[in-house]
PDB file of C-alpha atoms in Angstrom:
ATOM      1  CA  MET U   1      27.666   8.742 -16.260  1.00 66.00           C
ATOM      2  CA  ASP U   2      30.720  11.056 -16.276  1.00 80.00           C
ATOM      3  CA  TYR U   3      30.563  11.396 -12.500  1.00 82.00           C
ATOM      4  CA  ILE U   4      30.279   7.648 -12.019  1.00 78.00           C
ATOM      5  CA  ASP U   5      33.193   7.039 -14.380  1.00 81.00           C
ATOM      6  CA  SER U   6      35.274   9.510 -12.382  1.00 88.00           C
ATOM      7  CA  HIS U   7      34.176   8.074  -9.025  1.00 83.00           C
ATOM      8  CA  PRO U   8      34.067   4.281  -9.518  1.00 78.00           C
ATOM      9  CA  ARG U   9      33.416   3.601  -5.836  1.00 80.00           C
ATOM     10  CA  THR U  10      30.150   5.534  -5.919  1.00 82.00           C
ATOM     11  CA  ILE U  11      27.160   3.322  -5.121  1.00 83.00           C
ATOM     12  CA  LEU U  12      23.903   3.978  -6.923  1.00 83.00           C
ATOM     13  CA  LEU U  13      20.980   2.427  -5.087  1.00 88.00           C
ATOM     14  CA  ASP U  14      19.244   1.710  -8.410  1.00 89.00           C
ATOM     15  CA  PRO U  15      20.520   1.733 -12.021  1.00 82.00           C
ATOM     16  CA  LEU U  16      19.193   4.665 -14.010  1.00 82.00           C
ATOM     17  CA  PRO U  17      18.208   2.682 -17.155  1.00 82.00           C
ATOM     18  CA  ALA U  18      15.871   0.490 -15.079  1.00 82.00           C
ATOM     19  CA  MET U  19      14.235   3.558 -13.578  1.00 87.00           C
ATOM     20  CA  ARG U  20      13.811   5.011 -17.061  1.00 86.00           C
ATOM     21  CA  ARG U  21      12.091   1.821 -18.164  1.00 87.00           C
ATOM     22  CA  LEU U  22       9.471   2.166 -15.459  1.00 92.00           C
ATOM     23  CA  ALA U  23       8.799   5.711 -16.631  1.00 93.00           C
ATOM     24  CA  ASP U  24       7.063   4.098 -19.638  1.00 93.00           C
ATOM     25  CA  ARG U  25       3.865   2.312 -18.639  1.00 95.00           C
ATOM     26  CA  PHE U  26       3.682   0.292 -21.843  1.00 93.00           C
ATOM     27  CA  GLN U  27       7.181  -1.086 -21.267  1.00 92.00           C
ATOM     28  CA  SER U  28       6.483  -1.922 -17.617  1.00 93.00           C
ATOM     29  CA  TYR U  29       3.243  -3.695 -18.582  1.00 95.00           C
ATOM     30  CA  LYS U  30       5.183  -5.740 -21.119  1.00 93.00           C
ATOM     31  CA  LEU U  31       7.538  -6.762 -18.334  1.00 92.00           C
ATOM     32  CA  ILE U  32       4.659  -7.800 -16.066  1.00 93.00           C
ATOM     33  CA  GLN U  33       3.228  -9.839 -18.928  1.00 92.00           C
ATOM     34  CA  GLU U  34       6.549 -11.589 -19.496  1.00 90.00           C
ATOM     35  CA  LEU U  35       6.799 -12.451 -15.804  1.00 89.00           C
ATOM     36  CA  GLN U  36       3.234 -13.756 -15.856  1.00 89.00           C
ATOM     37  CA  SER U  37       4.166 -16.075 -18.723  1.00 87.00           C
ATOM     38  CA  LEU U  38       6.895 -17.598 -16.523  1.00 85.00           C
ATOM     39  CA  ASP U  39       4.480 -18.155 -13.637  1.00 83.00           C
ATOM     40  CA  GLN U  40       3.028 -21.545 -14.512  1.00 78.00           C
ATOM     41  CA  ASP U  41       1.080 -21.685 -11.230  1.00 80.00           C
ATOM     42  CA  ASN U  42      -0.873 -18.501 -12.096  1.00 83.00           C
ATOM     43  CA  HIS U  43      -0.064 -16.683  -8.872  1.00 84.00           C
ATOM     44  CA  PHE U  44      -0.936 -13.345 -10.476  1.00 91.00           C
ATOM     45  CA  CYS U  45      -2.132 -11.804 -13.713  1.00 92.00           C
ATOM     46  CA  ASN U  46      -1.682  -8.729 -15.871  1.00 92.00           C
ATOM     47  CA  PRO U  47      -4.925  -7.068 -17.071  1.00 95.00           C
ATOM     48  CA  PRO U  48      -5.204  -6.781 -20.873  1.00 94.00           C
ATOM     49  CA  TYR U  49      -3.633  -3.558 -22.091  1.00 95.00           C
ATOM     50  CA  LEU U  50      -3.030  -1.659 -25.296  1.00 94.00           C
ATOM     51  CA  GLU U  51      -0.777   1.219 -26.297  1.00 93.00           C
ATOM     52  CA  LEU U  52      -2.505   3.797 -28.490  1.00 90.00           C
ATOM     53  CA  ALA U  53      -0.719   6.156 -30.836  1.00 86.00           C
ATOM     54  CA  THR U  54      -3.575   6.780 -33.279  1.00 82.00           C
ATOM     55  CA  GLY U  55      -6.775   8.788 -33.017  1.00 82.00           C
ATOM     56  CA  ASN U  56      -8.524   6.771 -35.725  1.00 86.00           C
ATOM     57  CA  GLN U  57     -11.549   5.306 -33.941  1.00 88.00           C
ATOM     58  CA  ASN U  58     -11.964   2.368 -36.324  1.00 89.00           C
ATOM     59  CA  GLU U  59      -8.328   1.425 -35.802  1.00 91.00           C
ATOM     60  CA  ILE U  60      -8.698   1.789 -32.036  1.00 91.00           C
ATOM     61  CA  LEU U  61     -11.751  -0.503 -32.017  1.00 92.00           C
ATOM     62  CA  ARG U  62      -9.884  -3.061 -34.117  1.00 92.00           C
ATOM     63  CA  GLN U  63      -6.976  -3.061 -31.682  1.00 92.00           C
ATOM     64  CA  ILE U  64      -9.292  -3.286 -28.664  1.00 93.00           C
ATOM     65  CA  LYS U  65     -10.951  -6.370 -30.153  1.00 92.00           C
ATOM     66  CA  GLU U  66      -7.607  -7.892 -31.094  1.00 92.00           C
ATOM     67  CA  GLN U  67      -6.170  -7.399 -27.623  1.00 90.00           C
ATOM     68  CA  LYS U  68      -9.386  -8.626 -25.962  1.00 90.00           C
ATOM     69  CA  LEU U  69      -9.968  -5.535 -23.873  1.00 93.00           C
ATOM     70  CA  SER U  70     -13.424  -5.177 -22.406  1.00 92.00           C
ATOM     71  CA  PHE U  71     -15.375  -2.110 -21.333  1.00 95.00           C
ATOM     72  CA  PRO U  72     -14.912  -0.341 -19.076  1.00 97.00           C
ATOM     73  CA  PHE U  73     -11.201   0.313 -19.287  1.00 95.00           C
ATOM     74  CA  ILE U  74      -8.832   2.873 -17.849  1.00 97.00           C
ATOM     75  CA  CYS U  75      -6.915   5.302 -20.022  1.00 96.00           C
ATOM     76  CA  LYS U  76      -3.531   6.272 -18.564  1.00 96.00           C
ATOM     77  CA  THR U  77      -0.745   8.473 -19.859  1.00 95.00           C
ATOM     78  CA  ARG U  78       2.093   6.440 -21.289  1.00 94.00           C
ATOM     79  CA  VAL U  79       4.582   8.472 -19.249  1.00 93.00           C
ATOM     80  CA  ALA U  80       4.417   7.239 -15.666  1.00 92.00           C
ATOM     81  CA  GLN U  81       6.210  10.148 -14.019  1.00 86.00           C
ATOM     82  CA  GLY U  82       5.175  13.696 -13.195  1.00 85.00           C
ATOM     83  CA  SER U  83       1.972  15.119 -11.753  1.00 81.00           C
ATOM     84  CA  SER U  84      -0.018  14.599 -14.972  1.00 90.00           C
ATOM     85  CA  SER U  85       0.742  10.863 -14.911  1.00 92.00           C
ATOM     86  CA  HIS U  86      -1.939  10.491 -12.221  1.00 93.00           C
ATOM     87  CA  ASP U  87      -4.647  11.934 -14.491  1.00 95.00           C
ATOM     88  CA  MET U  88      -6.733   9.042 -15.800  1.00 96.00           C
ATOM     89  CA  ALA U  89     -10.086   8.335 -17.409  1.00 97.00           C
ATOM     90  CA  LEU U  90     -12.531   5.450 -17.055  1.00 97.00           C
ATOM     91  CA  ILE U  91     -14.159   4.799 -20.433  1.00 97.00           C
ATOM     92  CA  PHE U  92     -17.434   2.904 -20.775  1.00 97.00           C
ATOM     93  CA  SER U  93     -18.225   2.894 -24.515  1.00 95.00           C
ATOM     94  CA  GLU U  94     -17.016   3.728 -28.011  1.00 94.00           C
ATOM     95  CA  ASP U  95     -18.252   7.286 -27.574  1.00 93.00           C
ATOM     96  CA  GLY U  96     -15.840   7.690 -24.673  1.00 94.00           C
ATOM     97  CA  LEU U  97     -12.907   7.001 -26.982  1.00 92.00           C
ATOM     98  CA  ARG U  98     -13.223  10.601 -28.154  1.00 91.00           C
ATOM     99  CA  ASP U  99     -12.034  11.655 -24.699  1.00 92.00           C
ATOM    100  CA  ILE U 100      -8.668   9.933 -25.116  1.00 89.00           C
ATOM    101  CA  SER U 101      -5.516  12.053 -25.166  1.00 88.00           C
ATOM    102  CA  LEU U 102      -2.634  10.472 -27.081  1.00 89.00           C
ATOM    103  CA  PRO U 103      -0.261   8.820 -26.548  1.00 89.00           C
ATOM    104  CA  CYS U 104      -1.800   6.659 -23.852  1.00 94.00           C
ATOM    105  CA  VAL U 105      -2.213   3.128 -22.549  1.00 96.00           C
ATOM    106  CA  LEU U 106      -5.595   1.428 -22.179  1.00 96.00           C
ATOM    107  CA  GLN U 107      -5.974  -1.197 -19.458  1.00 96.00           C
ATOM    108  CA  SER U 108      -9.040  -3.328 -18.781  1.00 96.00           C
ATOM    109  CA  PHE U 109     -10.725  -2.348 -15.530  1.00 97.00           C
ATOM    110  CA  ILE U 110     -11.100  -5.167 -13.009  1.00 96.00           C
ATOM    111  CA  ASN U 111     -13.631  -4.906 -10.196  1.00 95.00           C
ATOM    112  CA  HIS U 112     -11.765  -5.121  -6.894  1.00 94.00           C
ATOM    113  CA  ASN U 113     -14.251  -3.889  -4.274  1.00 92.00           C
ATOM    114  CA  ALA U 114     -12.599  -0.450  -4.029  1.00 93.00           C
ATOM    115  CA  VAL U 115      -9.425  -1.721  -2.344  1.00 94.00           C
ATOM    116  CA  LEU U 116      -5.900  -1.145  -3.653  1.00 96.00           C
ATOM    117  CA  TYR U 117      -2.820  -2.769  -2.137  1.00 96.00           C
ATOM    118  CA  LYS U 118       0.358  -0.757  -2.504  1.00 97.00           C
ATOM    119  CA  VAL U 119       3.492  -2.856  -2.106  1.00 97.00           C
ATOM    120  CA  PHE U 120       6.603  -0.894  -1.147  1.00 97.00           C
ATOM    121  CA  VAL U 121       9.964  -2.626  -1.610  1.00 97.00           C
ATOM    122  CA  VAL U 122      13.148  -1.559   0.178  1.00 96.00           C
ATOM    123  CA  GLY U 123      16.022  -3.928  -0.530  1.00 94.00           C
ATOM    124  CA  GLN U 124      15.115  -7.275   1.010  1.00 92.00           C
ATOM    125  CA  SER U 125      12.084  -5.875   2.844  1.00 95.00           C
ATOM    126  CA  HIS U 126       8.592  -5.240   1.553  1.00 96.00           C
ATOM    127  CA  PHE U 127       5.559  -3.563   3.100  1.00 97.00           C
ATOM    128  CA  VAL U 128       1.901  -3.727   2.072  1.00 96.00           C
ATOM    129  CA  VAL U 129      -0.400  -0.750   2.636  1.00 96.00           C
ATOM    130  CA  LYS U 130      -4.141  -0.872   1.953  1.00 95.00           C
ATOM    131  CA  ARG U 131      -5.638   2.140   0.203  1.00 95.00           C
ATOM    132  CA  PRO U 132      -9.061   3.147  -1.168  1.00 95.00           C
ATOM    133  CA  SER U 133      -9.594   2.645  -4.879  1.00 96.00           C
ATOM    134  CA  LEU U 134     -12.244   2.848  -7.583  1.00 96.00           C
ATOM    135  CA  LYS U 135     -15.548   1.181  -6.763  1.00 95.00           C
ATOM    136  CA  ASN U 136     -17.025  -1.650  -8.821  1.00 94.00           C
ATOM    137  CA  PHE U 137     -18.723  -0.940 -12.136  1.00 95.00           C
ATOM    138  CA  ALA U 138     -20.881  -3.131 -14.356  1.00 94.00           C
ATOM    139  CA  ILE U 139     -18.770  -5.056 -16.846  1.00 93.00           C
ATOM    140  CA  GLY U 140     -19.526  -4.300 -20.500  1.00 94.00           C
ATOM    141  CA  LYS U 141     -20.581  -1.264 -22.462  1.00 94.00           C
ATOM    142  CA  SER U 142     -22.850   1.278 -20.842  1.00 95.00           C
ATOM    143  CA  ASP U 143     -24.143   4.783 -21.500  1.00 94.00           C
ATOM    144  CA  ARG U 144     -22.128   6.244 -18.641  1.00 96.00           C
ATOM    145  CA  LYS U 145     -20.109   9.305 -19.443  1.00 96.00           C
ATOM    146  CA  THR U 146     -16.329   9.087 -19.173  1.00 97.00           C
ATOM    147  CA  ILE U 147     -15.124   9.532 -15.599  1.00 97.00           C
ATOM    148  CA  PHE U 148     -11.993  11.649 -15.250  1.00 97.00           C
ATOM    149  CA  PHE U 149     -10.059  11.248 -12.019  1.00 96.00           C
ATOM    150  CA  ASN U 150      -6.668  11.678 -10.411  1.00 95.00           C
ATOM    151  CA  SER U 151      -5.434   8.335  -9.105  1.00 94.00           C
ATOM    152  CA  HIS U 152      -3.284   9.978  -6.440  1.00 91.00           C
ATOM    153  CA  GLU U 153      -6.287  11.819  -5.018  1.00 92.00           C
ATOM    154  CA  VAL U 154      -8.579   8.785  -5.207  1.00 94.00           C
ATOM    155  CA  SER U 155      -6.118   6.507  -3.418  1.00 94.00           C
ATOM    156  CA  LYS U 156      -5.068   8.829  -0.624  1.00 90.00           C
ATOM    157  CA  PRO U 157      -5.412   7.171   2.806  1.00 88.00           C
ATOM    158  CA  GLU U 158      -8.011   9.765   3.834  1.00 85.00           C
ATOM    159  CA  SER U 159      -9.855   9.796   0.489  1.00 83.00           C
ATOM    160  CA  ARG U 160     -13.633  10.194   0.736  1.00 82.00           C
ATOM    161  CA  SER U 161     -14.355  10.384  -2.984  1.00 88.00           C
ATOM    162  CA  HIS U 162     -17.715   9.197  -4.318  1.00 91.00           C
ATOM    163  CA  LEU U 163     -15.643   7.080  -6.713  1.00 94.00           C
ATOM    164  CA  THR U 164     -14.431   4.935  -3.819  1.00 92.00           C
ATOM    165  CA  GLU U 165     -17.808   4.370  -2.166  1.00 88.00           C
ATOM    166  CA  ARG U 166     -18.222   0.648  -1.747  1.00 81.00           C
ATOM    167  CA  ASP U 167     -21.545  -1.155  -1.743  1.00 77.00           C
ATOM    168  CA  GLU U 168     -22.018  -2.536   1.780  1.00 73.00           C
ATOM    169  CA  ARG U 169     -23.218  -5.806   0.242  1.00 71.00           C
ATOM    170  CA  GLU U 170     -19.801  -6.331  -1.325  1.00 70.00           C
ATOM    171  CA  ASN U 171     -17.388  -8.453   0.637  1.00 73.00           C
ATOM    172  CA  LEU U 172     -14.016  -6.975   1.438  1.00 73.00           C
ATOM    173  CA  PRO U 173     -11.200  -8.891  -0.249  1.00 67.00           C
ATOM    174  CA  SER U 174      -9.146 -11.049   2.080  1.00 77.00           C
ATOM    175  CA  GLY U 175      -5.964  -9.429   0.844  1.00 84.00           C
ATOM    176  CA  PRO U 176      -3.063 -10.832  -1.160  1.00 90.00           C
ATOM    177  CA  SER U 177      -0.951 -13.676   0.140  1.00 90.00           C
ATOM    178  CA  ASP U 178       2.301 -12.412   1.620  1.00 92.00           C
ATOM    179  CA  GLY U 179       4.089 -15.301  -0.054  1.00 91.00           C
ATOM    180  CA  ILE U 180       2.862 -14.254  -3.496  1.00 91.00           C
ATOM    181  CA  ILE U 181       3.701 -10.599  -2.811  1.00 94.00           C
ATOM    182  CA  LYS U 182       7.212 -11.617  -1.784  1.00 93.00           C
ATOM    183  CA  SER U 183       7.618 -13.744  -4.911  1.00 91.00           C
ATOM    184  CA  ILE U 184       6.495 -10.936  -7.219  1.00 92.00           C
ATOM    185  CA  SER U 185       8.783  -8.451  -5.456  1.00 93.00           C
ATOM    186  CA  ARG U 186      11.820 -10.741  -5.693  1.00 92.00           C
ATOM    187  CA  CYS U 187      11.146 -11.532  -9.339  1.00 91.00           C
ATOM    188  CA  LEU U 188      10.856  -7.855 -10.232  1.00 92.00           C
ATOM    189  CA  GLN U 189      14.061  -7.148  -8.327  1.00 91.00           C
ATOM    190  CA  MET U 190      15.891  -9.781 -10.342  1.00 89.00           C
ATOM    191  CA  SER U 191      14.387  -8.666 -13.663  1.00 89.00           C
ATOM    192  CA  LEU U 192      14.857  -4.926 -13.172  1.00 89.00           C
ATOM    193  CA  GLY U 193      17.813  -4.718 -10.832  1.00 89.00           C
ATOM    194  CA  LEU U 194      15.893  -2.271  -8.638  1.00 93.00           C
ATOM    195  CA  SER U 195      15.845  -2.205  -4.858  1.00 94.00           C
ATOM    196  CA  LEU U 196      13.497   0.754  -4.260  1.00 96.00           C
ATOM    197  CA  PHE U 197      10.179   0.447  -6.062  1.00 96.00           C
ATOM    198  CA  GLY U 198       6.442   0.058  -5.575  1.00 96.00           C
ATOM    199  CA  VAL U 199       3.882  -2.335  -7.017  1.00 97.00           C
ATOM    200  CA  ASP U 200       0.145  -1.652  -7.183  1.00 97.00           C
ATOM    201  CA  VAL U 201      -1.964  -4.790  -6.905  1.00 97.00           C
ATOM    202  CA  ILE U 202      -5.673  -5.527  -6.637  1.00 96.00           C
ATOM    203  CA  VAL U 203      -7.708  -8.659  -5.959  1.00 94.00           C
ATOM    204  CA  ASP U 204     -10.294  -9.522  -8.628  1.00 93.00           C
ATOM    205  CA  SER U 205     -13.654  -9.540  -6.831  1.00 91.00           C
ATOM    206  CA  ARG U 206     -14.949 -12.281  -9.139  1.00 90.00           C
ATOM    207  CA  SER U 207     -12.044 -14.719  -9.352  1.00 89.00           C
ATOM    208  CA  GLY U 208     -10.000 -13.784  -6.279  1.00 89.00           C
ATOM    209  CA  LYS U 209      -6.874 -13.632  -8.455  1.00 91.00           C
ATOM    210  CA  LEU U 210      -4.186 -11.077  -7.767  1.00 94.00           C
ATOM    211  CA  ALA U 211      -3.663  -8.533 -10.565  1.00 95.00           C
ATOM    212  CA  VAL U 212      -0.562  -6.354 -10.927  1.00 96.00           C
ATOM    213  CA  ILE U 213      -1.683  -3.031 -12.400  1.00 97.00           C
ATOM    214  CA  ASP U 214       1.360  -0.735 -12.036  1.00 96.00           C
ATOM    215  CA  ILE U 215       5.038  -0.581 -11.048  1.00 95.00           C
ATOM    216  CA  ASN U 216       6.644   2.613  -9.777  1.00 93.00           C
ATOM    217  CA  ALA U 217      10.292   3.534  -9.346  1.00 93.00           C
ATOM    218  CA  PHE U 218      11.066   5.052  -5.942  1.00 92.00           C
ATOM    219  CA  PRO U 219       7.496   5.696  -4.708  1.00 93.00           C
ATOM    220  CA  GLY U 220       6.540   7.978  -1.846  1.00 92.00           C
ATOM    221  CA  TYR U 221       6.402   5.244   0.854  1.00 95.00           C
ATOM    222  CA  GLU U 222       3.491   7.027   2.511  1.00 94.00           C
ATOM    223  CA  GLY U 223       2.065   4.875   5.261  1.00 94.00           C
ATOM    224  CA  VAL U 224       5.320   2.950   5.824  1.00 95.00           C
ATOM    225  CA  PRO U 225       6.753   4.162   9.152  1.00 95.00           C
ATOM    226  CA  GLU U 226       9.551   1.565   8.886  1.00 95.00           C
ATOM    227  CA  PHE U 227      10.837   3.052   5.621  1.00 97.00           C
ATOM    228  CA  PHE U 228      13.817   5.001   6.967  1.00 96.00           C
ATOM    229  CA  SER U 229      15.084   2.174   9.150  1.00 96.00           C
ATOM    230  CA  ALA U 230      14.675  -0.289   6.253  1.00 96.00           C
ATOM    231  CA  LEU U 231      16.471   2.109   3.895  1.00 96.00           C
ATOM    232  CA  LEU U 232      19.307   2.543   6.383  1.00 95.00           C
ATOM    233  CA  ASP U 233      19.645  -1.249   6.700  1.00 95.00           C
ATOM    234  CA  HIS U 234      19.767  -1.556   2.914  1.00 94.00           C
ATOM    235  CA  VAL U 235      22.409   1.175   2.501  1.00 93.00           C
ATOM    236  CA  GLU U 236      24.529  -0.349   5.265  1.00 92.00           C
ATOM    237  CA  MET U 237      24.321  -3.727   3.531  1.00 92.00           C
ATOM    238  CA  LEU U 238      25.511  -2.190   0.255  1.00 90.00           C
ATOM    239  CA  LEU U 239      28.426  -0.516   2.017  1.00 89.00           C
ATOM    240  CA  ARG U 240      29.413  -3.782   3.700  1.00 89.00           C
ATOM    241  CA  GLU U 241      29.294  -5.581   0.379  1.00 86.00           C
ATOM    242  CA  GLN U 242      31.475  -2.934  -1.246  1.00 82.00           C
ATOM    243  CA  GLU U 243      34.052  -2.952   1.513  1.00 81.00           C
ATOM    244  CA  GLY U 244      33.891  -6.674   2.118  1.00 75.00           C
ATOM    245  CA  SER U 245      32.114  -8.429   4.935  1.00 49.00           C
ATOM    246  CA  PRO U 246      34.026  -8.144   8.254  1.00 49.00           C
ATOM    247  CA  ASP U 247      33.717 -11.873   8.880  1.00 44.00           C
ATOM    248  CA  GLY U 248      34.767 -12.734   5.332  1.00 38.00           C
ATOM    249  CA  ALA U 249      31.354 -14.090   4.418  1.00 42.00           C
ATOM    250  CA  ASP U 250      30.319 -14.155   0.793  1.00 42.00           C
ATOM    251  CA  SER U 251      28.281 -11.001   0.111  1.00 48.00           C
ATOM    252  CA  GLY U 252      26.149 -12.987  -2.309  1.00 49.00           C
ATOM    253  CA  ALA U 253      24.559 -14.664   0.702  1.00 47.00           C
ATOM    254  CA  ASN U 254      22.667 -11.439   1.353  1.00 55.00           C
ATOM    255  CA  GLN U 255      21.028 -11.396  -2.038  1.00 58.00           C
ATOM    256  CA  PRO U 256      17.224 -11.876  -2.081  1.00 62.00           C
ATOM    257  CA  VAL U 257      16.230 -15.292  -3.374  1.00 63.00           C
ATOM    258  CA  PRO U 258      13.832 -15.152  -6.337  1.00 64.00           C
ATOM    259  CA  PRO U 259      10.942 -17.640  -6.614  1.00 67.00           C
ATOM    260  CA  HIS U 260      11.632 -20.864  -8.502  1.00 64.00           C
ATOM    261  CA  TRP U 261       9.414 -19.851 -11.441  1.00 60.00           C
ATOM    262  CA  CYS U 262      11.248 -16.588 -12.076  1.00 71.00           C
ATOM    263  CA  GLN U 263      14.209 -17.293 -14.307  1.00 58.00           C
ATOM    264  CA  SER U 264      16.842 -14.802 -15.365  1.00 47.00           C
ATOM    265  CA  PRO U 265      17.983 -14.678 -18.998  1.00 41.00           C
ATOM    266  CA  GLN U 266      21.190 -16.476 -18.053  1.00 42.00           C
ATOM    267  CA  GLN U 267      19.234 -19.290 -16.428  1.00 42.00           C
ATOM    268  CA  ASP U 268      16.646 -19.768 -19.136  1.00 40.00           C
ATOM    269  CA  GLU U 269      17.313 -17.984 -22.405  1.00 37.00           C
ATOM    270  CA  SER U 270      14.160 -19.332 -24.049  1.00 38.00           C
ATOM    271  CA  ALA U 271      11.957 -17.769 -21.382  1.00 34.00           C
ATOM    272  CA  SER U 272      13.777 -14.479 -21.215  1.00 34.00           C
ATOM    273  CA  SER U 273      11.873 -11.292 -21.740  1.00 36.00           C
ATOM    274  CA  ASN U 274      12.105  -9.544 -25.076  1.00 37.00           C
ATOM    275  CA  LEU U 275      11.861  -6.340 -23.097  1.00 33.00           C
ATOM    276  CA  MET U 276      14.961  -7.268 -21.133  1.00 34.00           C
ATOM    277  CA  LYS U 277      16.834  -7.814 -24.371  1.00 36.00           C
ATOM    278  CA  GLU U 278      15.668  -4.500 -25.761  1.00 38.00           C
ATOM    279  CA  THR U 279      17.104  -2.599 -22.827  1.00 36.00           C
ATOM    280  CA  TRP U 280      19.688  -4.421 -20.786  1.00 33.00           C
ATOM    281  CA  ILE U 281      20.289  -7.988 -19.629  1.00 35.00           C
ATOM    282  CA  ALA U 282      19.603  -8.616 -15.963  1.00 34.00           C
ATOM    283  CA  GLU U 283      22.237 -10.419 -13.937  1.00 32.00           C
ATOM    284  CA  ASN U 284      21.700 -12.997 -11.212  1.00 34.00           C
ATOM    285  CA  SER U 285      22.946 -10.723  -8.416  1.00 31.00           C
ATOM    286  CA  LEU U 286      22.070  -7.093  -8.929  1.00 31.00           C
ATOM    287  CA  VAL U 287      21.301  -5.774  -5.468  1.00 32.00           C
ATOM    288  CA  GLY U 288      24.444  -4.268  -3.998  1.00 33.00           C
ATOM    289  CA  LYS U 289      26.351  -4.074  -7.274  1.00 32.00           C
ATOM    290  CA  ARG U 290      27.856  -0.822  -8.368  1.00 30.00           C
ATOM    291  CA  PRO U 291      26.470   0.078 -11.785  1.00 31.00           C
ATOM    292  CA  VAL U 292      29.987   0.483 -13.171  1.00 32.00           C
ATOM    293  CA  ASP U 293      30.680  -3.160 -12.247  1.00 32.00           C
ATOM    294  CA  SER U 294      27.605  -4.390 -14.060  1.00 32.00           C
ATOM    295  CA  ALA U 295      27.110  -5.118 -17.725  1.00 34.00           C
ATOM    296  CA  CYS U 296      23.514  -4.097 -17.091  1.00 29.00           C
ATOM    297  CA  PHE U 297      24.396  -0.408 -16.857  1.00 26.00           C
ATOM    298  CA  GLN U 298      23.834   0.649 -20.436  1.00 31.00           C
ATOM    299  CA  GLU U 299      21.791   3.289 -22.202  1.00 31.00           C
ATOM    300  CA  MET U 300      18.254   2.075 -22.619  1.00 29.00           C
ATOM    301  CA  VAL U 301      17.256   1.627 -26.245  1.00 30.00           C
ATOM    302  CA  THR U 302      13.516   1.225 -26.666  1.00 34.00           C
ATOM    303  CA  GLN U 303      12.342  -0.282 -29.926  1.00 38.00           C
ATOM    304  CA  SER U 304       9.017   0.496 -31.536  1.00 39.00           C
ATOM    305  CA  PRO U 305       6.297  -0.988 -29.323  1.00 40.00           C
ATOM    306  CA  ILE U 306       4.534  -4.123 -30.404  1.00 44.00           C
ATOM    307  CA  HIS U 307       1.086  -5.180 -29.260  1.00 47.00           C
ATOM    308  CA  SER U 308       0.950  -8.405 -27.270  1.00 48.00           C
ATOM    309  CA  GLN U 309      -1.945 -10.050 -25.519  1.00 54.00           C
ATOM    310  CA  SER U 310      -2.348 -10.293 -21.793  1.00 59.00           C
ATOM    311  CA  SER U 311      -5.072 -11.798 -19.677  1.00 65.00           C
ATOM    312  CA  CYS U 312      -6.511 -12.083 -16.179  1.00 76.00           C
ATOM    313  CA  GLU U 313      -8.857 -14.928 -17.084  1.00 67.00           C
TER     314      GLU U 313
END
């Protein structure tokens, strides 16, 4: 902050408070849920999730029932950054709850035929890379022991884990619609003010619905050979907008257009996200703005988490 105050012409590609928000899985899941509530056409869903801060098993079971989570579910660290953030557990029964390390986030597991789609966003461009993922498991309680795994290892392009072995009788998903992926990317850009981020999505093998399961600030972009050229284009666009377009064109014309269902707080206060209010208010045109020019660039203040229902039904 001191450096930015002293160098007002410095361009930050992404505002730091937004990146901090995505470091908290519970907060990012709340954001996905809020965006889902704006999507009246049900283009995508957010699997039921629950933040746990107690080791009391009776209380955990009560919260699981209240939030409509179903076995099996994935236990993830609440902190979404660092090497340990990839360490996860797949829990199949109440007995498996003893394996939980707090604090954590539980998320209902959705069968997706062992295929993960990683969406990488760079400014106005997005790229979709298919990766291996967890295989299908029977829905409901079972006597299986908890499966501990590292999501980074499981979803490597060359992964040959037994956890990703797909039944040959299972049909491969057709893949997400590029139009829906673009809409989700643009909406997240408008809501977060980020230009470099990743979105993990899967396709429900039963319903065919797209499910957003994670958002990552500045991912690795592995498998995207166009990354550096896209990044260069984005940086050059930001520099042109700062200096003024040579032909005098309005720099706002270069802003990505969000889908019609994604409203900013200024456009529709009643539909605005409580999470946005808790942290900072998104503006209509964030990409290309210097943080010091934006009212969005504030310290993030996270209130005590509240439990709210989500669904992929």
